[in-house]
PDB file of C-alpha atoms and ligand atoms in Angstrom:
ATOM      1  CA  UNK L   5      75.098  23.841  12.672  1.00  0.00           C
ATOM      2  CA  UNK L   6      75.715  20.302  10.785  1.00  0.00           C
ATOM      3  CA  UNK L   7      78.205  17.945  12.103  1.00  0.00           C
ATOM      4  CA  UNK L   8      80.926  16.627   9.371  1.00  0.00           C
ATOM      5  CA  UNK L   9      79.928  13.055   7.912  1.00  0.00           C
ATOM      6  CA  UNK L  10      83.426  11.413   8.350  1.00  0.00           C
ATOM      7  CA  UNK L  11      82.971   8.221  10.333  1.00  0.00           C
ATOM      8  CA  UNK L  12      84.217   5.324   8.319  1.00  0.00           C
ATOM      9  CA  UNK L  13      83.285   1.712   9.563  1.00  0.00           C
ATOM     10  CA  UNK L  14      85.974  -0.571   8.488  1.00  0.00           C
ATOM     11  CA  UNK L  15      84.191  -4.152   8.708  1.00  0.00           C
ATOM     12  CA  UNK L  16      86.497  -7.233   8.494  1.00  0.00           C
ATOM     13  CA  UNK L  17      84.488 -10.876   8.392  1.00  0.00           C
ATOM     14  CA  UNK L  18      85.532 -14.502   8.881  1.00  0.00           C
ATOM     15  CA  UNK L  19      89.068 -15.294   9.513  1.00  0.00           C
ATOM     16  CA  UNK L  20      90.384 -11.891   9.925  1.00  0.00           C
ATOM     17  CA  UNK L  21      90.887 -12.282  13.549  1.00  0.00           C
ATOM     18  CA  UNK L  22      93.555 -14.570  12.562  1.00  0.00           C
ATOM     19  CA  UNK L  23      95.356 -12.849   9.681  1.00  0.00           C
ATOM     20  CA  UNK L  24      99.126 -13.243  10.809  1.00  0.00           C
ATOM     21  CA  UNK L  25      98.347 -17.137  10.552  1.00  0.00           C
ATOM     22  CA  UNK L  26      97.143 -16.962   6.994  1.00  0.00           C
ATOM     23  CA  UNK L  27      99.089 -17.692   3.981  1.00  0.00           C
ATOM     24  CA  UNK L  28     101.739 -14.806   4.108  1.00  0.00           C
ATOM     25  CA  UNK L  29     102.451 -15.148   0.338  1.00  0.00           C
ATOM     26  CA  UNK L  30      98.795 -14.323  -0.298  1.00  0.00           C
ATOM     27  CA  UNK L  31      97.787 -11.821   2.805  1.00  0.00           C
ATOM     28  CA  UNK L  32     101.115 -10.368   3.644  1.00  0.00           C
ATOM     29  CA  UNK L  33     101.851 -11.914   6.941  1.00  0.00           C
ATOM     30  CA  UNK L  34     100.366  -8.976   9.021  1.00  0.00           C
ATOM     31  CA  UNK L  35      97.981  -9.319  12.035  1.00  0.00           C
ATOM     32  CA  UNK L  36      94.714  -7.662  11.966  1.00  0.00           C
ATOM     33  CA  UNK L  37      95.948  -5.250  14.702  1.00  0.00           C
ATOM     34  CA  UNK L  38      98.679  -3.963  12.586  1.00  0.00           C
ATOM     35  CA  UNK L  39      96.332  -3.622   9.577  1.00  0.00           C
ATOM     36  CA  UNK L  40      93.836  -1.553  11.304  1.00  0.00           C
ATOM     37  CA  UNK L  41      96.625   0.568  12.826  1.00  0.00           C
ATOM     38  CA  UNK L  42      98.005   1.493   9.272  1.00  0.00           C
ATOM     39  CA  UNK L  43      94.027   2.291   8.325  1.00  0.00           C
ATOM     40  CA  UNK L  44      93.817   4.372  11.368  1.00  0.00           C
ATOM     41  CA  UNK L  45      96.733   6.599  10.427  1.00  0.00           C
ATOM     42  CA  UNK L  46      95.797   7.029   6.927  1.00  0.00           C
ATOM     43  CA  UNK L  47      91.921   7.655   7.642  1.00  0.00           C
ATOM     44  CA  UNK L  48      93.262  10.698  10.285  1.00  0.00           C
ATOM     45  CA  UNK L  49      95.259  12.126   7.531  1.00  0.00           C
ATOM     46  CA  UNK L  50      92.487  12.234   5.354  1.00  0.00           C
ATOM     47  CA  UNK L  51      90.307  13.879   8.012  1.00  0.00           C
ATOM     48  CA  UNK L  52      88.182  10.872   8.543  1.00  0.00           C
ATOM     49  CA  UNK L  53      87.416   8.866  11.891  1.00  0.00           C
ATOM     50  CA  UNK L  54      87.739   5.040  11.568  1.00  0.00           C
ATOM     51  CA  UNK L  55      85.642   2.685  13.590  1.00  0.00           C
ATOM     52  CA  UNK L  56      86.751  -0.831  13.440  1.00  0.00           C
ATOM     53  CA  UNK L  57      84.727  -4.042  13.642  1.00  0.00           C
ATOM     54  CA  UNK L  58      85.470  -7.811  13.092  1.00  0.00           C
ATOM     55  CA  UNK L  59      83.488 -11.054  13.746  1.00  0.00           C
ATOM     56  CA  UNK L  60      83.701 -14.748  12.662  1.00  0.00           C
ATOM     57  CA  UNK L  61      79.799 -14.887  13.234  1.00  0.00           C
ATOM     58  CA  UNK L  62      77.599 -13.932  10.077  1.00  0.00           C
ATOM     59  CA  UNK L  63      74.691 -12.929  12.086  1.00  0.00           C
ATOM     60  CA  UNK L  64      76.829 -10.288  14.069  1.00  0.00           C
ATOM     61  CA  UNK L  65      78.281  -9.045  10.876  1.00  0.00           C
ATOM     62  CA  UNK L  66      74.409  -8.488   9.571  1.00  0.00           C
ATOM     63  CA  UNK L  67      73.456  -7.101  12.969  1.00  0.00           C
ATOM     64  CA  UNK L  68      76.455  -4.733  13.002  1.00  0.00           C
ATOM     65  CA  UNK L  69      75.414  -3.488   9.542  1.00  0.00           C
ATOM     66  CA  UNK L  70      71.757  -3.125  10.775  1.00  0.00           C
ATOM     67  CA  UNK L  71      73.322  -0.423  13.001  1.00  0.00           C
ATOM     68  CA  UNK L  72      75.600   1.186  10.513  1.00  0.00           C
ATOM     69  CA  UNK L  73      73.382   3.974   9.777  1.00  0.00           C
ATOM     70  CA  UNK L  74      74.022   4.932  13.621  1.00  0.00           C
ATOM     71  CA  UNK L  75      77.317   4.312  13.685  1.00  0.00           C
ATOM     72  CA  UNK L  76      79.138   5.612  10.533  1.00  0.00           C
ATOM     73  CA  UNK L  77      78.752   7.786   7.321  1.00  0.00           C
ATOM     74  CA  UNK L  78      80.445   5.391   5.456  1.00  0.00           C
ATOM     75  CA  UNK L  79      81.862   1.783   5.009  1.00  0.00           C
ATOM     76  CA  UNK L  80      84.722  -0.304   4.051  1.00  0.00           C
ATOM     77  CA  UNK L  81      83.706  -4.075   3.973  1.00  0.00           C
ATOM     78  CA  UNK L  82      86.074  -6.686   3.375  1.00  0.00           C
ATOM     79  CA  UNK L  83      84.011  -9.567   4.487  1.00  0.00           C
ATOM     80  CA  UNK L  84      86.523 -12.756   3.377  1.00  0.00           C
ATOM     81  CA  UNK L  85      84.923 -15.706   2.175  1.00  0.00           C
ATOM     82  CA  UNK L  86      81.327 -14.392   2.877  1.00  0.00           C
ATOM     83  CA  UNK L  87      81.859 -11.967  -0.041  1.00  0.00           C
ATOM     84  CA  UNK L  88      81.350 -14.802  -2.387  1.00  0.00           C
ATOM     85  CA  UNK L  89      78.108 -16.190  -1.122  1.00  0.00           C
ATOM     86  CA  UNK L  90      76.297 -14.374   1.664  1.00  0.00           C
ATOM     87  CA  UNK L  91      73.269 -12.985   0.186  1.00  0.00           C
ATOM     88  CA  UNK L  92      72.230 -11.952   3.855  1.00  0.00           C
ATOM     89  CA  UNK L  93      75.183  -9.906   4.130  1.00  0.00           C
ATOM     90  CA  UNK L  94      74.344  -8.197   1.055  1.00  0.00           C
ATOM     91  CA  UNK L  95      70.947  -7.425   1.703  1.00  0.00           C
ATOM     92  CA  UNK L  96      71.843  -5.994   5.090  1.00  0.00           C
ATOM     93  CA  UNK L  97      74.570  -3.732   3.472  1.00  0.00           C
ATOM     94  CA  UNK L  98      71.939  -2.479   1.035  1.00  0.00           C
ATOM     95  CA  UNK L  99      69.416  -1.618   3.765  1.00  0.00           C
ATOM     96  CA  UNK L 100      72.179   0.112   5.368  1.00  0.00           C
ATOM     97  CA  UNK L 101      72.339   2.766   2.665  1.00  0.00           C
ATOM     98  CA  UNK L 102      75.582   4.099   3.290  1.00  0.00           C
ATOM     99  CA  UNK L 103      78.238   4.546   0.729  1.00  0.00           C
ATOM    100  CA  UNK L 104      80.861   1.570   0.800  1.00  0.00           C
ATOM    101  CA  UNK L 105      83.711   0.271  -0.899  1.00  0.00           C
ATOM    102  CA  UNK L 106      84.608  -3.458  -1.030  1.00  0.00           C
ATOM    103  CA  UNK L 107      88.130  -4.273  -0.344  1.00  0.00           C
ATOM    104  CA  UNK L 108      90.264  -7.529  -0.578  1.00  0.00           C
ATOM    105  CA  UNK L 109      94.050  -7.864   0.243  1.00  0.00           C
ATOM    106  CA  UNK L 110      94.680 -10.449  -2.369  1.00  0.00           C
ATOM    107  CA  UNK L 111      93.482 -10.290  -6.066  1.00  0.00           C
ATOM    108  CA  UNK L 112      90.464 -12.279  -5.945  1.00  0.00           C
ATOM    109  CA  UNK L 113      90.337 -12.048  -9.796  1.00  0.00           C
ATOM    110  CA  UNK L 114      93.349 -14.085 -10.150  1.00  0.00           C
ATOM    111  CA  UNK L 115      92.660 -16.978  -7.908  1.00  0.00           C
ATOM    112  CA  UNK L 116      90.050 -19.825  -7.751  1.00  0.00           C
ATOM    113  CA  UNK L 117      86.913 -18.916  -9.961  1.00  0.00           C
ATOM    114  CA  UNK L 118      84.285 -18.616  -7.088  1.00  0.00           C
ATOM    115  CA  UNK L 119      86.301 -15.858  -5.832  1.00  0.00           C
ATOM    116  CA  UNK L 120      85.554 -13.909  -8.634  1.00  0.00           C
ATOM    117  CA  UNK L 121      82.090 -13.816  -7.592  1.00  0.00           C
ATOM    118  CA  UNK L 122      81.010 -10.975  -5.198  1.00  0.00           C
ATOM    119  CA  UNK L 123      77.616 -10.713  -3.491  1.00  0.00           C
ATOM    120  CA  UNK L 124      78.348  -6.951  -3.446  1.00  0.00           C
ATOM    121  CA  UNK L 125      78.220  -6.489  -7.061  1.00  0.00           C
ATOM    122  CA  UNK L 126      75.932  -3.450  -7.690  1.00  0.00           C
ATOM    123  CA  UNK L 127      76.114  -2.268  -4.156  1.00  0.00           C
ATOM    124  CA  UNK L 128      79.571  -0.844  -3.508  1.00  0.00           C
ATOM    125  CA  UNK L 129      80.943   2.280  -5.136  1.00  0.00           C
ATOM    126  CA  UNK L 130      83.896   0.315  -6.103  1.00  0.00           C
ATOM    127  CA  UNK L 131      85.606  -2.954  -5.541  1.00  0.00           C
ATOM    128  CA  UNK L 132      89.532  -2.951  -5.062  1.00  0.00           C
ATOM    129  CA  UNK L 133      91.606  -6.179  -4.821  1.00  0.00           C
ATOM    130  CA  UNK L 134      95.036  -7.331  -4.936  1.00  0.00           C
ATOM    131  CA  UNK L 135      96.857  -4.471  -3.702  1.00  0.00           C
ATOM    132  CA  UNK L 136      97.528  -5.483  -0.088  1.00  0.00           C
ATOM    133  CA  UNK L 137      96.978  -2.825   2.687  1.00  0.00           C
ATOM    134  CA  UNK L 138      97.114  -0.001   0.152  1.00  0.00           C
ATOM    135  CA  UNK L 139      93.577  -0.878  -1.052  1.00  0.00           C
ATOM    136  CA  UNK L 140      92.458   0.287   1.957  1.00  0.00           C
ATOM    137  CA  UNK L 141      94.241   3.967   1.664  1.00  0.00           C
ATOM    138  CA  UNK L 142      92.670   3.987  -1.930  1.00  0.00           C
ATOM    139  CA  UNK L 143      89.077   3.279  -0.482  1.00  0.00           C
ATOM    140  CA  UNK L 144      89.480   5.740   2.295  1.00  0.00           C
ATOM    141  CA  UNK L 145      90.412   8.166  -0.403  1.00  0.00           C
ATOM    142  CA  UNK L 146      87.582   7.177  -2.340  1.00  0.00           C
ATOM    143  CA  UNK L 147      85.009   7.630   0.452  1.00  0.00           C
ATOM    144  CA  UNK L 148      86.733  10.914   1.597  1.00  0.00           C
ATOM    145  CA  UNK L 149      85.919  12.279  -1.725  1.00  0.00           C
ATOM    146  CA  UNK L 150      82.347  11.008  -1.543  1.00  0.00           C
ATOM    147  CA  UNK L 151      81.676  12.255   1.710  1.00  0.00           C
ATOM    148  CA  UNK L 152      83.478  15.753   1.158  1.00  0.00           C
ATOM    149  CA  UNK L 153      85.529  15.235   4.120  1.00  0.00           C
TER     150      UNK L 153
HETATM  151  C1  DQA C  15      89.932 -12.139   1.122  1.00  0.00           C
HETATM  152  C2  DQA C  15      89.664 -12.739  -0.064  1.00  0.00           C
HETATM  153  C3  DQA C  15      88.761 -13.928   0.032  1.00  0.00           C
HETATM  154  O1  DQA C  15      88.240 -14.557  -1.193  1.00  0.00           O
HETATM  155  C4  DQA C  15      89.070 -14.707   1.225  1.00  0.00           C
HETATM  156  O2  DQA C  15      87.998 -15.808   1.522  1.00  0.00           O
HETATM  157  C5  DQA C  15      89.430 -13.952   2.380  1.00  0.00           C
HETATM  158  C6  DQA C  15      90.065 -12.770   2.148  1.00  0.00           C
HETATM  159  C7  DQA C  15      90.923 -11.041   0.820  1.00  0.00           C
HETATM  160  O3  DQA C  15      90.982 -10.014   1.408  1.00  0.00           O
HETATM  161  O4  DQA C  15      91.907 -11.008   0.089  1.00  0.00           O
HETATM  162  O5  DQA C  15      89.076 -14.269   3.555  1.00  0.00           O
HETATM  163  O6  DQA C  15      88.840 -11.176   1.414  1.00  0.00           O
END
């Protein structure tokens, strides 16, 4: 009997621990705990098993990605500002070899030019930005389809 591949790691990067203190006009004013609670509900509805991770240390984010193949079948990655410059994180995601979706709460295409650049280009199934928390629901739906969950 094969186990169902339904574990989705939801990774948040730098400054997400203080999400409720960031510009509410851009990020919606909710806390990471509130966001994760919403994601948890959507994941369960789709038959997915979410696991959550957040760190402000780039090396810890990389090390979590090293462990990803043991921990999860797929990933949702919102690496915050690292998205725009951390080749180390991109390399680690590539090595992890799990289907991944990049999500951003804000519309990174409509802000400063440097936010349009993503190190995850070509590594992720999709990049979803500017949809607030609903972007995570969309990412979960995409991954549920991918995993056949
Ligand atoms: C973000 C967008 C990034 O540009 C920014 O640095 C963040 C949050 C988002 O979710 O909109 O920290 O990833």
